[in-house]
């Protein structure tokens, strides 16, 4: 896997995705469908989506990627659909499209899978995206439309860099009876696609054979000290991001936007800074190596000698974490070769 990929300058495919919004049902032959009795809303609803990245060195200090590439987010790929479709699902195997997207940020296969579901069983209504976000904090926005038969929202956004980690939402229903929800904010936590066994943000490619299922990453799982999300003092990880869904007044089907501006592509548009008060401070304890073997016992004949051993720092503390202990120790001994 190429680790030096910068999502802000990916291929024309991702550039094209940066503001693409399309409705799939218009491209297929209509079929008789039964309205889901759970949602009886008689109008369509248009929503704005705002993804907020909360991946900072304060909230996730362990192995925080500073360069090649620094912490950032891929484009967000979203789908509106019926209850019988999933772009990804916890405790199930990721599709080839989700594998390619979560490992490399490549969206072609994932898009083809979504389009095929729309054409085959008419489960998918709309496919949309939001532009990549350069930096671990900031915001990206998009719009989408839902109606009674297709009232569910799912999306995925890749953590960059990472082996196969992502944030996302699976099948969130925006309808309640005959009403559309006005505004919803959801906290987002990291998931492992189960296709790469790397432990750290910048791990080299290490394919998982056989493939695992999609699992949520927690402060204690995977339970390996080398893992970038391993914080044994925490009961739960802080959210890595959040998404806000707001129903808009204009419910008309919207057209494909114009070419995105540089501000939209980079996520650096005015008002896009995230307040420090919204980002959790995660304490990171110092980690040190095991003690070295004791050195030779040195001293004069007839007197007690002194020997030393040392250890070194694996990980410096941060955010009021436990400070590093002494790195050198000595004790008395009987000289091996007295003078």
CSV table of N, CA and C in Angstrom, one decimal, residues 22-25 45 47 78-82 85 114 122-128 143-147 149-155 172 174:
chain,number,residue,atom,x,y,z
A,22,UNK,N,-25.7,12.5,-7.5
A,22,UNK,CA,-26.6,12.0,-8.5
A,22,UNK,C,-27.7,11.1,-7.9
A,23,UNK,N,-28.8,11.0,-8.7
A,23,UNK,CA,-29.9,10.2,-8.2
A,23,UNK,C,-30.0,9.0,-9.2
A,24,UNK,N,-30.0,7.8,-8.6
A,24,UNK,CA,-29.9,6.6,-9.3
A,24,UNK,C,-31.3,6.1,-9.9
A,25,UNK,N,-32.3,6.4,-9.2
A,25,UNK,CA,-33.6,5.8,-9.6
A,25,UNK,C,-34.0,6.3,-11.0
A,45,UNK,N,-37.4,14.7,1.3
A,45,UNK,CA,-36.7,15.6,2.2
A,45,UNK,C,-35.3,15.8,1.8
A,47,UNK,N,-31.5,17.2,2.8
A,47,UNK,CA,-30.7,17.4,4.0
A,47,UNK,C,-29.3,18.0,3.6
A,78,UNK,N,-21.3,8.8,0.3
A,78,UNK,CA,-22.6,8.6,1.0
A,78,UNK,C,-23.6,8.0,0.1
A,79,UNK,N,-24.6,7.3,0.7
A,79,UNK,CA,-25.6,6.6,-0.1
A,79,UNK,C,-26.9,6.8,0.7
A,80,UNK,N,-28.0,7.1,0.0
A,80,UNK,CA,-29.4,7.0,0.5
A,80,UNK,C,-30.0,5.8,0.0
A,81,UNK,N,-30.7,5.0,0.8
A,81,UNK,CA,-31.1,3.7,0.4
A,81,UNK,C,-32.3,3.2,1.2
A,82,UNK,N,-32.8,2.0,0.9
A,82,UNK,CA,-33.8,1.3,1.7
A,82,UNK,C,-33.2,0.5,2.8
A,85,UNK,N,-30.4,-2.6,2.2
A,85,UNK,CA,-29.1,-2.4,1.6
A,85,UNK,C,-28.1,-1.9,2.7
A,114,UNK,N,-22.4,0.2,-5.5
A,114,UNK,CA,-23.6,0.9,-5.2
A,114,UNK,C,-24.6,1.0,-6.4
A,122,UNK,N,-33.1,-2.0,-6.8
A,122,UNK,CA,-33.6,-0.6,-6.6
A,122,UNK,C,-33.6,-0.3,-5.1
A,123,UNK,N,-32.5,-0.8,-4.4
A,123,UNK,CA,-32.3,-0.5,-3.0
A,123,UNK,C,-31.7,0.9,-2.8
A,124,UNK,N,-31.0,1.4,-3.8
A,124,UNK,CA,-30.3,2.7,-3.7
A,124,UNK,C,-31.0,3.8,-4.4
A,125,UNK,N,-31.1,4.9,-3.7
A,125,UNK,CA,-31.8,6.1,-4.3
A,125,UNK,C,-30.7,7.1,-4.8
A,126,UNK,N,-29.8,7.5,-3.9
A,126,UNK,CA,-28.8,8.5,-4.3
A,126,UNK,C,-27.4,8.2,-3.8
A,127,UNK,N,-26.5,8.6,-4.6
A,127,UNK,CA,-25.0,8.5,-4.3
A,127,UNK,C,-24.5,9.9,-4.3
A,128,UNK,N,-23.7,10.3,-3.2
A,128,UNK,CA,-23.2,11.6,-3.1
A,128,UNK,C,-21.8,11.6,-2.4
A,143,UNK,N,-24.9,17.6,0.3
A,143,UNK,CA,-26.3,17.6,0.4
A,143,UNK,C,-26.8,16.3,-0.2
A,144,UNK,N,-28.0,15.8,0.3
A,144,UNK,CA,-28.6,14.6,-0.3
A,144,UNK,C,-30.1,14.7,-0.1
A,145,UNK,N,-30.8,13.8,-0.7
A,145,UNK,CA,-32.3,13.7,-0.7
A,145,UNK,C,-32.7,12.3,-0.3
A,146,UNK,N,-33.8,12.2,0.4
A,146,UNK,CA,-34.4,11.0,0.8
A,146,UNK,C,-35.9,11.0,0.6
A,147,UNK,N,-36.5,9.8,0.5
A,147,UNK,CA,-38.0,9.8,0.5
A,147,UNK,C,-38.4,8.5,1.2
A,149,UNK,N,-39.6,5.4,0.7
A,149,UNK,CA,-39.0,4.1,0.3
A,149,UNK,C,-37.5,4.0,0.6
A,150,UNK,N,-36.8,5.1,0.5
A,150,UNK,CA,-35.4,5.2,0.7
A,150,UNK,C,-35.0,6.2,1.7
A,151,UNK,N,-35.3,5.9,3.0
A,151,UNK,CA,-35.2,6.9,4.1
A,151,UNK,C,-33.9,6.8,4.9
A,152,UNK,N,-33.0,5.8,4.5
A,152,UNK,CA,-31.8,5.5,5.2
A,152,UNK,C,-30.6,6.2,4.6
A,153,UNK,N,-29.7,6.5,5.5
A,153,UNK,CA,-28.4,7.2,5.1
A,153,UNK,C,-27.2,6.3,5.6
A,154,UNK,N,-26.3,6.0,4.7
A,154,UNK,CA,-25.0,5.4,5.1
A,154,UNK,C,-23.9,6.2,4.4
A,155,UNK,N,-22.7,6.2,5.1
A,155,UNK,CA,-21.6,6.8,4.5
A,155,UNK,C,-20.3,6.2,5.1
A,172,UNK,N,-28.7,4.8,8.9
A,172,UNK,CA,-29.4,5.7,9.9
A,172,UNK,C,-30.7,6.1,9.2
A,174,UNK,N,-33.8,8.5,8.7
A,174,UNK,CA,-34.1,9.9,8.9
A,174,UNK,C,-35.6,10.1,9.1
